[in-house]
Amino acid sequence: MLKKSLIAETDAKANEKQIFAGDCYRISVLTPRLIRLEQPINGGYTDLPSQTVWFRNFEPVDFEVEENGGKIIVKTAEIQLTVLKKSLTPLTVRFIEDEKTFSFKNNKNFKGTCRTLDMTRGKTKLNDGLITENGIYVLDDSNSFLIDENGEFKARAGKGKDIYVFAYGKDYRRTICDFYKISGSTPLIPRYALGVWWSRYHRYTQKEYLDLTDRFRKENVPLTVATVDMDWHWTDLNKQFGTHYKSRLGSSYPITGGWTGYSWNTDLFPDYKAFLNSLKENNLHITLNLHPADGVRFFETSYNAMAAAVGIDPESKKDIPFVCGSDTFWNAYFDVLHKPYEREGVDFWWIDWQQGKKCDVEGLDPLIALNHYHFLDNGEDGRMPLILSRYSGIGSHRYPLGFSGDTMISWSTLDFQPYFTVNAANAAYTWWSHDIGGHMSGIRDDELYLRWIQFAVFSPVLRLHSTANDLLGKEPWKYRKDVCETAKKWLRLRHSLIPYIYTMDYRTHKHGIALCEPMYYSYPEEKEAYSVPNQYMFGSEIMVCPITSKADRKTGFGSVRAWIPAGRWTDIFTGEVYCGSKTLELNRETDSIPVLAKEGAIIPLSADCGNGVDNPKSLKVLVYSGNGSFSLYEDNGKTDYEQHKAVTTFDVRYDSEKALMTVTVAQPQGDTSVIPEKRDITVVLPDIDPDKVECESYEKHLDEAGNICINIEDFTVNDSARIILKSAYRRPTADKKDRVTEVFSRLQGNNILKSILYHPFKKLDGVQEYSEKLKRCILPHSVKSLLIEKLEEE
């Protein structure tokens, strides 16, 4: 029998009041808009959880079922579903509120995600997601494996139909939230996973790796995760073991691939325990790469214990095969092979399964079982569980993080990744981790490296990685000096964003809202929201428009087509302000991408130094004019976080007519023992004019960028604070004429030609005159785009 930690908690038997049983079908109304339809299998129905659906027992919903002319009609307070009785095929859904009816035929699916991006160079085919154009979707669970009361994967007893009909219209968030309701929520990701990871396929020695982490420290680039790829264990098996054992076992005994291994390579890591301790002393969390397919072989240090645990005579030296259908194997796999290393410092495992779907359990994808059991086992000791592994289908959100595989180094690869990452929300999959900078082959382009890091800072996971090629390392100092300095600045920014991202992490877990979300989730009625696939909301406060193409030679700016929703949006890097709704190209130099804070945005940042990810002693909080609030979430970092969490709420109120701004910091609520007893809070006001503002009760000063800063020192868990700002006028915008002059000044090329092109604009006045002139003049697209943006800014 599986050990207790490998048996998931489920509640799959529906309330009897939710169920209607017909003569050859069963209907379970799970929510007013989510309905399960079943045909019997061998004369019965299943109430077991499946690999996709774990929960069906909810409060009863009022509903009616009737049969009419070979059709079944299911009616709730919100929808009416019509189903063909004979085949149990959904036909139409009528929404009660607006009386609109939609057919399941020719219903465009917005797609979800896929298993891997291995070996890709750009776009690849995606599987269907839960979100469609008409807002109705059928999730077919008929062929998925079941999970019995002992936690084992079991094939269904025969052919039948087991489908779930989602009918939520354009309420996409509710669609995903109710999927989580039946499938299980996305787990809370450990705080350390939200920083900067170092990873590389490289035969590091113990000293080389520690020297590298020390170099990052000296360069003031915080790291939170140290990844050791497959060379942590023995890989050249013929060289290491072949000759020695052939004399004992005969020349016919094969020792081939070294992908699978569980014993430290003591040639590279002579004292691996000291190695792990050194990483821990530097506040690094550790993951090791696994390729389990070849099982456990006689040369492993844990072979004797493993063989005894599964009933093999250790003296036989027989291979212990990797199998999915044995409880004994799974228990020993974790307790013998993995748990000892976890006790010595390994935090989680990178499951690099690349062997397809062949399995000793017919029809079961080994990746599903590996992800499922590894994630459950990793949380056995009270730590927040985590794995890094490939996507194994709908329901994989329960086993974060996702490893997207080995991609080519190219602009087309980068251009696909924002869409790929964000669109996975449609499959309820929110935590993709990419090889940032690309894995292999492709091209050397320092600008590409920098743009990739900029996207990664505002992506779920920032994991630098590359293949075993001396020329492809992703260390910033291996790039041009200006690129190196800019990359380091961005990597530091990622670390400082951890308080914000972790709060969004909890929001994903608790409320089902993805960290990176397509624009049409927030603006489902705006057609422009569907036209910017690479643009997304990064949490509740920020909108990101990554630049994924090379900068124009004439202007030196990269560009991205963006849609600015209604409201006021401020670039957190340049201070440029845009008022929507409008579509335009945004242009940035190579040191920046458009990252826009909404009106009233509040963005908490850590101001602590080093690799640590503890709840920070020093906070920097960016506050933008407008009306908004933000509840900073912090906890104890363990699986009992719900009993040990604290929330600090920040609020901003702004009256533009009176030029009055109020910022409040509420007294922290909850278990305040998890946060520092005292902390320093610096409130930064990036879009307020520093020349006129008056501040009551607190001293103000300016930071290096000229932003107003207000320090709240020694803020205790018993304190609250209120900052009142008078004459808080928004920063004045640059003169339009000056903006136009700046564009032409920066233009690369012949100065005489530049002057000729600029001359018609010199005497113009007002946006309207400039806009009319732009329509008639002949200019390169990149120049015209930059001019239009400058004129469209507030």
Short mmCIF file of C-alpha atoms in Angstrom, two decimals, residues 229-597:
data_model
loop_
_atom_site.label_atom_id
_atom_site.label_comp_id
_atom_site.label_asym_id
_atom_site.label_seq_id
_atom_site.Cartn_x
_atom_site.Cartn_y
_atom_site.Cartn_z
CA ASP A 229 21.86 19.31 -13.87
CA MET A 230 22.41 15.59 -14.43
CA ASP A 231 26.17 15.63 -13.82
CA TRP A 232 25.60 15.74 -10.07
CA HIS A 233 25.50 11.93 -10.42
CA TRP A 234 27.68 9.51 -12.37
CA THR A 235 27.05 9.79 -16.13
CA ASP A 236 30.03 8.16 -17.87
CA LEU A 237 29.16 4.68 -16.62
CA ASN A 238 31.36 2.56 -18.87
CA LYS A 239 34.38 4.57 -17.84
CA GLN A 240 33.54 4.56 -14.16
CA PHE A 241 32.10 1.08 -13.61
CA GLY A 242 32.33 -1.00 -16.76
CA THR A 243 35.84 -2.44 -16.55
CA HIS A 244 35.65 -3.09 -12.83
CA TYR A 245 32.45 -5.09 -12.99
CA LYS A 246 32.90 -6.93 -16.27
CA SER A 247 35.50 -9.20 -14.71
CA ARG A 248 32.97 -10.23 -12.04
CA LEU A 249 29.79 -10.29 -14.05
CA GLY A 250 30.98 -11.32 -17.48
CA SER A 251 31.49 -9.35 -20.66
CA SER A 252 27.81 -9.68 -21.57
CA TYR A 253 26.71 -7.35 -18.76
CA PRO A 254 25.84 -4.00 -20.36
CA ILE A 255 26.36 -0.65 -18.66
CA THR A 256 25.14 1.94 -21.12
CA GLY A 257 23.39 5.27 -20.64
CA GLY A 258 24.16 7.58 -17.75
CA TRP A 259 21.01 9.66 -17.84
CA THR A 260 19.61 7.95 -14.75
CA GLY A 261 21.51 8.15 -11.51
CA TYR A 262 21.13 8.52 -7.77
CA SER A 263 24.75 8.56 -6.53
CA TRP A 264 26.84 11.72 -6.29
CA ASN A 265 29.76 11.91 -8.69
CA THR A 266 32.55 12.15 -6.15
CA ASP A 267 35.08 13.03 -8.86
CA LEU A 268 33.23 16.31 -9.35
CA PHE A 269 31.78 16.67 -5.85
CA PRO A 270 34.26 15.07 -3.43
CA ASP A 271 32.25 16.26 -0.42
CA TYR A 272 28.70 16.78 -1.60
CA LYS A 273 27.37 17.36 1.91
CA ALA A 274 29.77 20.26 2.36
CA PHE A 275 28.69 21.50 -1.09
CA LEU A 276 25.03 21.49 -0.10
CA ASN A 277 25.83 23.14 3.21
CA SER A 278 27.75 25.91 1.48
CA LEU A 279 24.84 26.65 -0.82
CA LYS A 280 22.48 26.70 2.17
CA GLU A 281 24.75 29.07 4.06
CA ASN A 282 24.38 31.45 1.11
CA ASN A 283 20.56 31.28 1.33
CA LEU A 284 20.24 29.18 -1.81
CA HIS A 285 17.62 26.51 -2.31
CA ILE A 286 18.66 23.42 -4.24
CA THR A 287 17.19 21.24 -6.95
CA LEU A 288 18.79 18.27 -8.69
CA ASN A 289 17.99 16.86 -12.12
CA LEU A 290 16.38 13.40 -12.46
CA HIS A 291 15.92 11.02 -15.39
CA PRO A 292 14.22 8.04 -13.67
CA ALA A 293 13.56 5.85 -16.73
CA ASP A 294 16.49 3.42 -16.32
CA GLY A 295 15.60 2.44 -12.77
CA VAL A 296 18.23 1.66 -10.14
CA ARG A 297 21.38 -0.26 -11.05
CA PHE A 298 23.94 -2.15 -9.03
CA PHE A 299 26.57 0.60 -8.84
CA GLU A 300 24.31 3.06 -7.00
CA THR A 301 25.23 3.69 -3.37
CA SER A 302 21.61 3.12 -2.43
CA TYR A 303 21.26 -0.09 -4.48
CA ASN A 304 21.39 -2.57 -1.59
CA ALA A 305 18.76 -0.72 0.44
CA MET A 306 16.57 -0.23 -2.61
CA ALA A 307 16.86 -3.87 -3.70
CA ALA A 308 15.95 -5.10 -0.23
CA ALA A 309 12.97 -2.74 -0.09
CA VAL A 310 11.50 -4.07 -3.35
CA GLY A 311 12.30 -7.75 -2.69
CA ILE A 312 15.38 -8.25 -4.88
CA ASP A 313 18.47 -10.02 -3.58
CA PRO A 314 21.18 -7.31 -3.52
CA GLU A 315 23.82 -9.93 -4.34
CA SER A 316 22.09 -10.61 -7.66
CA LYS A 317 23.04 -7.14 -8.99
CA LYS A 318 19.81 -7.21 -10.99
CA ASP A 319 18.52 -3.91 -12.30
CA ILE A 320 15.57 -2.53 -10.37
CA PRO A 321 13.25 -1.30 -13.12
CA PHE A 322 11.33 1.94 -12.90
CA VAL A 323 7.67 0.93 -12.64
CA CYS A 324 4.46 2.86 -12.07
CA GLY A 325 2.26 -0.04 -10.98
CA SER A 326 3.97 -1.02 -7.74
CA ASP A 327 3.24 0.63 -4.40
CA THR A 328 6.34 -1.02 -3.00
CA PHE A 329 8.48 0.58 -5.68
CA TRP A 330 6.99 4.05 -5.18
CA ASN A 331 7.47 3.96 -1.41
CA ALA A 332 11.07 2.86 -1.74
CA TYR A 333 11.71 5.23 -4.67
CA PHE A 334 11.07 8.16 -2.36
CA ASP A 335 12.17 6.86 1.03
CA VAL A 336 15.42 5.24 -0.15
CA LEU A 337 16.48 7.31 -3.17
CA HIS A 338 15.21 10.83 -2.45
CA LYS A 339 14.41 11.45 1.20
CA PRO A 340 18.02 11.04 2.42
CA TYR A 341 19.16 13.77 0.03
CA GLU A 342 16.29 16.02 1.07
CA ARG A 343 17.37 15.65 4.68
CA GLU A 344 20.86 16.70 3.59
CA GLY A 345 19.67 19.87 1.85
CA VAL A 346 18.00 19.14 -1.49
CA ASP A 347 14.76 21.12 -1.54
CA PHE A 348 13.00 19.67 -4.59
CA TRP A 349 13.56 17.69 -7.78
CA TRP A 350 13.74 18.55 -11.47
CA ILE A 351 12.00 15.59 -13.17
CA ASP A 352 13.43 15.58 -16.69
CA TRP A 353 11.27 12.80 -18.12
CA GLN A 354 11.89 12.49 -21.89
CA GLN A 355 10.98 8.87 -22.55
CA GLY A 356 7.45 9.29 -23.86
CA LYS A 357 4.36 7.48 -22.61
CA LYS A 358 5.44 3.82 -22.53
CA CYS A 359 4.56 2.34 -19.15
CA ASP A 360 4.21 -0.95 -17.27
CA VAL A 361 0.64 0.18 -16.51
CA GLU A 362 -1.07 0.05 -19.88
CA GLY A 363 -2.30 3.46 -20.99
CA LEU A 364 -0.81 5.41 -18.08
CA ASP A 365 1.56 8.25 -18.96
CA PRO A 366 4.51 7.87 -16.56
CA LEU A 367 4.85 11.66 -16.46
CA ILE A 368 1.43 11.92 -14.81
CA ALA A 369 2.42 9.47 -12.07
CA LEU A 370 5.83 11.07 -11.56
CA ASN A 371 4.41 14.58 -11.23
CA HIS A 372 1.61 13.40 -8.95
CA TYR A 373 3.67 11.35 -6.51
CA HIS A 374 6.76 13.58 -6.53
CA PHE A 375 4.73 16.65 -5.64
CA LEU A 376 2.84 14.89 -2.85
CA ASP A 377 6.01 13.39 -1.40
CA ASN A 378 7.92 16.67 -1.46
CA GLY A 379 5.46 18.16 1.03
CA GLU A 380 5.65 15.23 3.44
CA ASP A 381 7.75 17.01 6.06
CA GLY A 382 5.71 20.22 6.18
CA ARG A 383 7.67 22.15 3.59
CA MET A 384 5.79 23.78 0.72
CA PRO A 385 6.00 21.14 -2.02
CA LEU A 386 7.52 21.90 -5.42
CA ILE A 387 8.73 20.08 -8.51
CA LEU A 388 10.05 21.17 -11.91
CA SER A 389 8.65 18.96 -14.66
CA ARG A 390 6.96 18.90 -18.04
CA TYR A 391 3.23 19.44 -18.47
CA SER A 392 1.19 16.23 -18.39
CA GLY A 393 -2.25 17.46 -19.42
CA ILE A 394 -5.28 19.19 -17.91
CA GLY A 395 -4.97 18.94 -14.14
CA SER A 396 -1.20 19.50 -14.17
CA HIS A 397 -1.65 22.81 -12.36
CA ARG A 398 -1.67 20.78 -9.13
CA TYR A 399 2.02 19.96 -9.67
CA PRO A 400 3.98 23.17 -10.27
CA LEU A 401 6.37 24.16 -11.71
CA GLY A 402 6.31 23.50 -15.44
CA PHE A 403 9.59 22.92 -17.30
CA SER A 404 9.05 23.92 -20.93
CA GLY A 405 12.09 22.09 -22.31
CA ASP A 406 15.13 22.78 -24.45
CA THR A 407 14.45 25.57 -26.96
CA MET A 408 16.61 27.11 -29.67
CA ILE A 409 18.21 30.51 -29.10
CA SER A 410 16.34 32.76 -31.53
CA TRP A 411 14.12 35.80 -31.73
CA SER A 412 11.23 33.63 -32.92
CA THR A 413 11.56 31.49 -29.79
CA LEU A 414 11.43 34.55 -27.57
CA ASP A 415 8.52 36.00 -29.53
CA PHE A 416 6.42 32.88 -28.88
CA GLN A 417 7.12 32.60 -25.15
CA PRO A 418 4.99 35.47 -23.77
CA TYR A 419 1.93 34.17 -25.64
CA PHE A 420 2.71 30.57 -24.67
CA THR A 421 3.14 31.51 -21.01
CA VAL A 422 0.05 33.68 -20.76
CA ASN A 423 -2.22 31.48 -22.87
CA ALA A 424 -1.60 28.53 -20.54
CA ALA A 425 -4.01 30.26 -18.15
CA ASN A 426 -6.73 28.93 -20.47
CA ALA A 427 -5.70 25.44 -19.35
CA ALA A 428 -5.58 26.60 -15.71
CA TYR A 429 -1.79 26.21 -15.89
CA THR A 430 -0.10 29.27 -14.43
CA TRP A 431 3.52 28.44 -13.58
CA TRP A 432 5.67 27.82 -16.65
CA SER A 433 9.46 27.99 -16.29
CA HIS A 434 11.49 28.55 -19.46
CA ASP A 435 15.18 28.27 -20.28
CA ILE A 436 15.73 32.03 -20.17
CA GLY A 437 18.02 33.10 -22.97
CA GLY A 438 17.27 29.91 -24.90
CA HIS A 439 18.92 26.54 -24.46
CA MET A 440 20.99 25.72 -27.53
CA SER A 441 22.06 26.38 -31.13
CA GLY A 442 20.55 29.48 -32.69
CA ILE A 443 22.40 32.79 -32.68
CA ARG A 444 24.56 34.95 -30.46
CA ASP A 445 22.80 38.28 -30.02
CA ASP A 446 23.37 40.33 -26.88
CA GLU A 447 20.19 42.31 -27.46
CA LEU A 448 18.21 39.07 -27.65
CA TYR A 449 19.68 37.97 -24.30
CA LEU A 450 18.68 41.25 -22.69
CA ARG A 451 15.13 41.22 -24.10
CA TRP A 452 14.71 37.65 -22.85
CA ILE A 453 15.73 38.63 -19.32
CA GLN A 454 13.37 41.61 -19.40
CA PHE A 455 10.46 39.34 -20.28
CA ALA A 456 11.59 36.81 -17.66
CA VAL A 457 11.52 39.41 -14.88
CA PHE A 458 7.80 39.71 -15.54
CA SER A 459 7.12 36.01 -16.05
CA PRO A 460 6.23 33.28 -13.54
CA VAL A 461 9.77 31.92 -13.08
CA LEU A 462 13.19 33.36 -13.98
CA ARG A 463 15.51 30.40 -14.57
CA LEU A 464 18.71 31.12 -16.48
CA HIS A 465 19.77 27.99 -18.36
CA SER A 466 21.76 26.73 -21.35
CA THR A 467 23.32 23.61 -22.78
CA ALA A 468 26.81 22.18 -22.31
CA ASN A 469 28.59 24.59 -24.64
CA ASP A 470 31.32 26.84 -23.27
CA LEU A 471 30.13 29.69 -25.49
CA LEU A 472 26.47 29.73 -24.42
CA GLY A 473 26.61 30.59 -20.71
CA LYS A 474 23.96 32.99 -19.41
CA GLU A 475 26.11 34.76 -16.83
CA PRO A 476 25.67 38.53 -17.37
CA TRP A 477 29.42 39.15 -17.46
CA LYS A 478 29.72 36.95 -20.54
CA TYR A 479 27.97 39.67 -22.54
CA ARG A 480 28.90 43.16 -23.70
CA LYS A 481 29.61 45.51 -20.80
CA ASP A 482 26.54 47.71 -21.23
CA VAL A 483 24.35 44.61 -21.66
CA CYS A 484 25.93 43.05 -18.57
CA GLU A 485 25.19 46.07 -16.38
CA THR A 486 21.62 46.34 -17.67
CA ALA A 487 21.00 42.60 -17.21
CA LYS A 488 22.23 42.75 -13.61
CA LYS A 489 19.89 45.65 -12.90
CA TRP A 490 16.95 43.64 -14.23
CA LEU A 491 17.90 40.53 -12.26
CA ARG A 492 18.05 42.63 -9.09
CA LEU A 493 14.62 43.99 -9.93
CA ARG A 494 13.22 40.47 -10.10
CA HIS A 495 14.47 39.73 -6.60
CA SER A 496 12.96 42.95 -5.28
CA LEU A 497 9.59 42.02 -6.80
CA ILE A 498 9.22 38.89 -4.64
CA PRO A 499 6.80 40.51 -2.11
CA TYR A 500 4.51 41.57 -4.95
CA ILE A 501 4.76 38.26 -6.83
CA TYR A 502 4.25 36.19 -3.68
CA THR A 503 1.06 38.10 -2.92
CA MET A 504 -0.11 37.30 -6.45
CA ASP A 505 1.01 33.70 -5.89
CA TYR A 506 -1.40 33.50 -2.95
CA ARG A 507 -4.11 35.15 -5.07
CA THR A 508 -3.65 32.40 -7.68
CA HIS A 509 -3.89 29.71 -5.01
CA LYS A 510 -6.85 31.23 -3.18
CA HIS A 511 -8.85 32.92 -5.92
CA GLY A 512 -7.73 31.20 -9.11
CA ILE A 513 -6.41 34.32 -10.86
CA ALA A 514 -3.19 33.72 -12.79
CA LEU A 515 -0.09 35.83 -12.22
CA CYS A 516 0.18 36.25 -16.01
CA GLU A 517 -3.26 36.62 -17.52
CA PRO A 518 -4.46 37.36 -21.10
CA MET A 519 -5.84 40.85 -21.53
CA TYR A 520 -9.29 39.51 -22.43
CA TYR A 521 -9.73 38.12 -18.90
CA SER A 522 -9.84 41.68 -17.54
CA TYR A 523 -11.56 43.17 -20.59
CA PRO A 524 -13.73 40.43 -22.12
CA GLU A 525 -16.03 42.88 -23.94
CA GLU A 526 -13.21 44.82 -25.64
CA LYS A 527 -12.31 43.34 -29.04
CA GLU A 528 -8.84 44.93 -28.90
CA ALA A 529 -8.06 42.79 -25.83
CA TYR A 530 -8.07 39.74 -28.10
CA SER A 531 -5.64 41.31 -30.60
CA VAL A 532 -2.51 41.53 -28.39
CA PRO A 533 -1.50 37.92 -27.63
CA ASN A 534 1.91 38.86 -26.15
CA GLN A 535 0.50 41.51 -23.81
CA TYR A 536 -0.74 40.56 -20.35
CA MET A 537 -1.58 41.59 -16.83
CA PHE A 538 1.18 40.74 -14.38
CA GLY A 539 -0.80 40.54 -11.18
CA SER A 540 -3.41 43.09 -10.20
CA GLU A 541 -1.34 46.25 -10.64
CA ILE A 542 0.85 45.92 -13.73
CA MET A 543 0.40 45.47 -17.49
CA VAL A 544 3.38 44.16 -19.48
CA CYS A 545 4.15 44.52 -23.19
CA PRO A 546 7.39 42.57 -23.86
CA ILE A 547 9.56 43.59 -26.79
CA THR A 548 10.45 40.43 -28.70
CA SER A 549 12.02 41.75 -31.90
CA LYS A 550 15.28 43.47 -32.72
CA ALA A 551 15.62 47.23 -32.32
CA ASP A 552 15.37 49.42 -35.37
CA ARG A 553 18.76 50.60 -36.63
CA LYS A 554 17.58 54.12 -37.44
CA THR A 555 16.00 54.89 -34.07
CA GLY A 556 17.74 52.43 -31.76
CA PHE A 557 14.32 51.57 -30.30
CA GLY A 558 12.56 48.22 -30.14
CA SER A 559 8.81 48.32 -30.57
CA VAL A 560 5.69 46.38 -29.67
CA ARG A 561 2.10 46.83 -30.75
CA ALA A 562 0.06 47.45 -27.61
CA TRP A 563 -3.49 48.11 -26.57
CA ILE A 564 -3.96 50.64 -23.80
CA PRO A 565 -7.23 49.95 -21.92
CA ALA A 566 -9.39 52.77 -20.58
CA GLY A 567 -7.80 54.70 -17.75
CA ARG A 568 -4.41 56.18 -16.95
CA TRP A 569 -1.34 53.95 -17.26
CA THR A 570 2.19 54.97 -16.23
CA ASP A 571 5.40 53.28 -17.36
CA ILE A 572 7.24 52.33 -14.18
CA PHE A 573 10.63 52.81 -15.89
CA THR A 574 10.25 55.89 -18.11
CA GLY A 575 7.38 57.67 -16.39
CA GLU A 576 5.54 58.02 -19.69
CA VAL A 577 1.78 58.21 -19.25
CA TYR A 578 -0.89 56.83 -21.60
CA CYS A 579 -4.64 57.25 -21.44
CA GLY A 580 -6.83 54.66 -23.11
CA SER A 581 -8.58 53.18 -24.80
CA LYS A 582 -6.23 53.18 -27.80
CA THR A 583 -3.94 50.93 -29.83
CA LEU A 584 -0.43 52.07 -30.72
CA GLU A 585 3.15 50.96 -31.00
CA LEU A 586 5.24 51.47 -27.88
CA ASN A 587 8.95 52.05 -28.44
CA ARG A 588 11.76 51.53 -25.97
CA GLU A 589 15.54 51.51 -25.97
CA THR A 590 17.25 48.23 -25.23
CA ASP A 591 17.41 48.92 -21.50
CA SER A 592 13.62 48.94 -21.07
CA ILE A 593 10.27 47.43 -22.06
CA PRO A 594 6.80 48.89 -21.53
CA VAL A 595 5.63 47.93 -18.03
CA LEU A 596 2.61 50.04 -17.16
CA ALA A 597 1.15 50.59 -13.71
#
